[in-house]
């Protein structure tokens, strides 16, 4: 099977048997290692004990569930992408204002020396400030929505992080006001103030993310929403429901039941779990194979 | 060794000193069977998931099927039938196989929820295959392009199944298994060669 020129290959580029075995063994070891690193039978063991104790499925089982945790966790998931977006905006704003300051310095220099580039610099600066203002308004809007979720869904207002969120919203509004800069005014002072605000916002949001998102990977958590009334939650993206266990007695917002049902698998009679990812999208038929 | 009344039998170990009470002996025997089964789960869980993935299953489906099969094994332990199974590894492989290949529409028993526990294992972040080596991805991809019978034989071969075990699972003769494996290996030798060739060139 091997050629005289290259003992590893025959004339048509075919692997030798030992090479194939080597590739297959390496692939097997890689997959096994990957599986061991990313999953395990620990949750299965919990089910073993459940079978051993043969707990009867009672109608009131849902009432024993940690009802106080499902809503805050789902709400926290709902605002997480907003805060990610806010952080992105704050960083972009930070960069935009830094650039605007350079333009302002160039403009001031051009004015002082009465150079012909005054108009060009002024236009570039005006464009930068317009972009920065748009981002600041979007940031304020995003933070307002995240704050609304805190208000609407019973997250803990008194938590320092949520107070920081409220403060960040106020700062973003201040920043939007500060960016209404008149190009004939004291540009340096105004821009320095705006830049300081944007920088503080970016820093605060990064810190917020570090303190909330990283230690609490809510999306990897199984959430027990059996028997809970979630009818007042504005669920626009079902990914926030990943791994939520629910029951026939869970009350969903109007118009969402069939979509959520289609993205869930049946665990046992009357109980379901929302898929972690993928699954049918809106408008598709439920997968009856996994439900029956 | 200090006697532990709550858990008299260390997992998978030898039973403690019996007082001669038949009830206690039964209890110790049951504890030993459970411990041995848990060791069995530790040993085989990932291999079984891998076997189904080599066979073409998506990871989540593979894990579901393996968990369901192991739950059947646990029920066999609880009912005392597990100790009567001559070849547990072969048995569980067959149950996993049957569970995964059950025709659509047949009811698959879902494991019950252990109340208050984490269920099921956390999802794979993003792609199921993130973190795999090039070799593993390539072999997975190449196997999925093989005809069913060849792919299943290669999956079982990678898992270490004997010709006889493979033949029993697939309702073939051992000779037919060997013939088909030879064909599969020929396809793989040719399909994988360009990749390895490029890798050698890079070096």
PDB file of C-alpha atoms in Angstrom, chain B residues 25-147:
ATOM      1  CA  UNK B  25     -27.256  -9.412  53.844  1.00  0.00           C
ATOM      2  CA  UNK B  26     -29.876  -8.465  51.250  1.00  0.00           C
ATOM      3  CA  UNK B  27     -29.374  -4.821  52.043  1.00  0.00           C
ATOM      4  CA  UNK B  28     -25.610  -5.103  51.661  1.00  0.00           C
ATOM      5  CA  UNK B  29     -25.999  -6.995  48.412  1.00  0.00           C
ATOM      6  CA  UNK B  30     -28.328  -4.326  47.034  1.00  0.00           C
ATOM      7  CA  UNK B  31     -25.934  -1.579  48.125  1.00  0.00           C
ATOM      8  CA  UNK B  32     -23.080  -3.361  46.408  1.00  0.00           C
ATOM      9  CA  UNK B  33     -25.093  -3.768  43.191  1.00  0.00           C
ATOM     10  CA  UNK B  34     -25.923  -0.055  43.198  1.00  0.00           C
ATOM     11  CA  UNK B  35     -22.339   0.926  43.798  1.00  0.00           C
ATOM     12  CA  UNK B  36     -21.161  -1.306  41.008  1.00  0.00           C
ATOM     13  CA  UNK B  37     -23.746   0.123  38.648  1.00  0.00           C
ATOM     14  CA  UNK B  38     -22.677   3.689  39.439  1.00  0.00           C
ATOM     15  CA  UNK B  39     -19.107   2.736  38.632  1.00  0.00           C
ATOM     16  CA  UNK B  40     -20.415   1.182  35.441  1.00  0.00           C
ATOM     17  CA  UNK B  41     -22.159   4.463  34.560  1.00  0.00           C
ATOM     18  CA  UNK B  42     -18.965   6.434  35.194  1.00  0.00           C
ATOM     19  CA  UNK B  43     -17.033   4.074  32.976  1.00  0.00           C
ATOM     20  CA  UNK B  44     -19.451   3.834  30.074  1.00  0.00           C
ATOM     21  CA  UNK B  45     -21.475   7.050  29.914  1.00  0.00           C
ATOM     22  CA  UNK B  46     -19.205   9.078  27.648  1.00  0.00           C
ATOM     23  CA  UNK B  47     -18.246   6.092  25.531  1.00  0.00           C
ATOM     24  CA  UNK B  48     -21.894   5.379  24.805  1.00  0.00           C
ATOM     25  CA  UNK B  49     -22.582   8.991  23.884  1.00  0.00           C
ATOM     26  CA  UNK B  50     -19.532   8.866  21.640  1.00  0.00           C
ATOM     27  CA  UNK B  51     -20.711   5.641  20.027  1.00  0.00           C
ATOM     28  CA  UNK B  52     -23.991   7.250  18.994  1.00  0.00           C
ATOM     29  CA  UNK B  53     -22.219  10.357  17.768  1.00  0.00           C
ATOM     30  CA  UNK B  54     -19.901   8.269  15.604  1.00  0.00           C
ATOM     31  CA  UNK B  55     -23.079   6.611  14.324  1.00  0.00           C
ATOM     32  CA  UNK B  56     -24.409   9.979  13.199  1.00  0.00           C
ATOM     33  CA  UNK B  57     -26.441  11.135  16.204  1.00  0.00           C
ATOM     34  CA  UNK B  58     -26.489  14.734  17.330  1.00  0.00           C
ATOM     35  CA  UNK B  59     -25.069  15.109  20.786  1.00  0.00           C
ATOM     36  CA  UNK B  60     -28.323  15.961  22.547  1.00  0.00           C
ATOM     37  CA  UNK B  61     -30.091  12.975  20.998  1.00  0.00           C
ATOM     38  CA  UNK B  62     -27.174  10.756  21.931  1.00  0.00           C
ATOM     39  CA  UNK B  63     -27.209  11.915  25.542  1.00  0.00           C
ATOM     40  CA  UNK B  64     -30.987  11.479  25.766  1.00  0.00           C
ATOM     41  CA  UNK B  65     -30.770   7.921  24.466  1.00  0.00           C
ATOM     42  CA  UNK B  66     -27.865   7.020  26.750  1.00  0.00           C
ATOM     43  CA  UNK B  67     -29.604   8.454  29.789  1.00  0.00           C
ATOM     44  CA  UNK B  68     -32.780   6.580  29.021  1.00  0.00           C
ATOM     45  CA  UNK B  69     -30.862   3.327  28.543  1.00  0.00           C
ATOM     46  CA  UNK B  70     -28.933   3.781  31.776  1.00  0.00           C
ATOM     47  CA  UNK B  71     -32.177   4.488  33.565  1.00  0.00           C
ATOM     48  CA  UNK B  72     -33.412   1.123  32.331  1.00  0.00           C
ATOM     49  CA  UNK B  73     -30.222  -0.377  33.717  1.00  0.00           C
ATOM     50  CA  UNK B  74     -30.860   1.283  37.068  1.00  0.00           C
ATOM     51  CA  UNK B  75     -34.351  -0.153  37.160  1.00  0.00           C
ATOM     52  CA  UNK B  76     -32.792  -3.555  36.496  1.00  0.00           C
ATOM     53  CA  UNK B  77     -30.505  -2.968  39.470  1.00  0.00           C
ATOM     54  CA  UNK B  78     -33.423  -2.047  41.701  1.00  0.00           C
ATOM     55  CA  UNK B  79     -35.378  -5.105  40.645  1.00  0.00           C
ATOM     56  CA  UNK B  80     -32.390  -7.398  41.167  1.00  0.00           C
ATOM     57  CA  UNK B  81     -32.134  -8.321  37.465  1.00  0.00           C
ATOM     58  CA  UNK B  82     -28.868  -6.529  36.793  1.00  0.00           C
ATOM     59  CA  UNK B  83     -26.755  -9.258  38.364  1.00  0.00           C
ATOM     60  CA  UNK B  84     -28.281 -11.808  35.975  1.00  0.00           C
ATOM     61  CA  UNK B  85     -27.012  -9.950  32.893  1.00  0.00           C
ATOM     62  CA  UNK B  86     -23.975 -11.811  31.651  1.00  0.00           C
ATOM     63  CA  UNK B  87     -22.372  -9.060  29.590  1.00  0.00           C
ATOM     64  CA  UNK B  88     -23.501  -5.693  31.007  1.00  0.00           C
ATOM     65  CA  UNK B  89     -21.401  -3.661  28.541  1.00  0.00           C
ATOM     66  CA  UNK B  90     -22.905  -5.500  25.593  1.00  0.00           C
ATOM     67  CA  UNK B  91     -26.380  -5.288  27.094  1.00  0.00           C
ATOM     68  CA  UNK B  92     -26.259  -1.534  27.660  1.00  0.00           C
ATOM     69  CA  UNK B  93     -24.839  -0.964  24.195  1.00  0.00           C
ATOM     70  CA  UNK B  94     -27.776  -2.867  22.736  1.00  0.00           C
ATOM     71  CA  UNK B  95     -30.308  -0.932  24.846  1.00  0.00           C
ATOM     72  CA  UNK B  96     -28.693   2.369  23.876  1.00  0.00           C
ATOM     73  CA  UNK B  97     -28.733   1.324  20.263  1.00  0.00           C
ATOM     74  CA  UNK B  98     -32.385   0.263  20.354  1.00  0.00           C
ATOM     75  CA  UNK B  99     -33.368   3.417  22.199  1.00  0.00           C
ATOM     76  CA  UNK B 100     -31.664   5.668  19.701  1.00  0.00           C
ATOM     77  CA  UNK B 101     -32.934   3.795  16.667  1.00  0.00           C
ATOM     78  CA  UNK B 102     -36.501   3.431  17.911  1.00  0.00           C
ATOM     79  CA  UNK B 103     -38.759   4.350  15.013  1.00  0.00           C
ATOM     80  CA  UNK B 104     -40.352   7.796  15.149  1.00  0.00           C
ATOM     81  CA  UNK B 105     -43.706   7.878  16.851  1.00  0.00           C
ATOM     82  CA  UNK B 106     -42.939   5.221  19.434  1.00  0.00           C
ATOM     83  CA  UNK B 107     -43.114   6.514  22.927  1.00  0.00           C
ATOM     84  CA  UNK B 108     -39.785   7.114  24.541  1.00  0.00           C
ATOM     85  CA  UNK B 109     -39.865   6.967  28.292  1.00  0.00           C
ATOM     86  CA  UNK B 110     -38.588  10.215  29.692  1.00  0.00           C
ATOM     87  CA  UNK B 111     -36.685  10.110  32.943  1.00  0.00           C
ATOM     88  CA  UNK B 112     -38.568  11.694  35.808  1.00  0.00           C
ATOM     89  CA  UNK B 113     -37.420  14.943  37.304  1.00  0.00           C
ATOM     90  CA  UNK B 114     -35.661  14.716  40.597  1.00  0.00           C
ATOM     91  CA  UNK B 115     -37.363  17.580  42.331  1.00  0.00           C
ATOM     92  CA  UNK B 116     -35.039  20.436  43.094  1.00  0.00           C
ATOM     93  CA  UNK B 117     -32.145  18.940  41.190  1.00  0.00           C
ATOM     94  CA  UNK B 118     -30.327  20.252  38.169  1.00  0.00           C
ATOM     95  CA  UNK B 119     -31.858  18.724  35.060  1.00  0.00           C
ATOM     96  CA  UNK B 120     -30.547  17.649  32.673  1.00  0.00           C
ATOM     97  CA  UNK B 121     -26.853  18.297  32.064  1.00  0.00           C
ATOM     98  CA  UNK B 122     -25.976  21.766  30.966  1.00  0.00           C
ATOM     99  CA  UNK B 123     -26.215  22.415  27.270  1.00  0.00           C
ATOM    100  CA  UNK B 124     -23.186  22.518  25.099  1.00  0.00           C
ATOM    101  CA  UNK B 125     -22.238  26.124  24.567  1.00  0.00           C
ATOM    102  CA  UNK B 126     -22.714  27.078  20.956  1.00  0.00           C
ATOM    103  CA  UNK B 127     -21.584  24.393  18.623  1.00  0.00           C
ATOM    104  CA  UNK B 128     -21.535  20.903  20.033  1.00  0.00           C
ATOM    105  CA  UNK B 129     -18.221  20.398  18.330  1.00  0.00           C
ATOM    106  CA  UNK B 130     -16.366  23.412  19.626  1.00  0.00           C
ATOM    107  CA  UNK B 131     -13.223  22.160  21.263  1.00  0.00           C
ATOM    108  CA  UNK B 132     -12.797  19.047  19.156  1.00  0.00           C
ATOM    109  CA  UNK B 133      -9.563  18.460  17.297  1.00  0.00           C
ATOM    110  CA  UNK B 134      -9.392  18.603  13.526  1.00  0.00           C
ATOM    111  CA  UNK B 135      -9.037  14.831  13.420  1.00  0.00           C
ATOM    112  CA  UNK B 136     -12.217  14.272  15.407  1.00  0.00           C
ATOM    113  CA  UNK B 137     -14.224  16.754  13.325  1.00  0.00           C
ATOM    114  CA  UNK B 138     -12.939  15.286  10.108  1.00  0.00           C
ATOM    115  CA  UNK B 139     -13.694  11.722  11.130  1.00  0.00           C
ATOM    116  CA  UNK B 140     -17.174  12.693  12.327  1.00  0.00           C
ATOM    117  CA  UNK B 141     -17.833  14.475   9.063  1.00  0.00           C
ATOM    118  CA  UNK B 142     -16.421  11.661   6.937  1.00  0.00           C
ATOM    119  CA  UNK B 143     -18.315   8.949   8.793  1.00  0.00           C
ATOM    120  CA  UNK B 144     -21.580  10.800   8.245  1.00  0.00           C
ATOM    121  CA  UNK B 145     -21.052  10.555   4.523  1.00  0.00           C
ATOM    122  CA  UNK B 146     -20.746   6.777   4.633  1.00  0.00           C
ATOM    123  CA  UNK B 147     -23.726   4.526   3.910  1.00  0.00           C
TER     124      UNK B 147
END
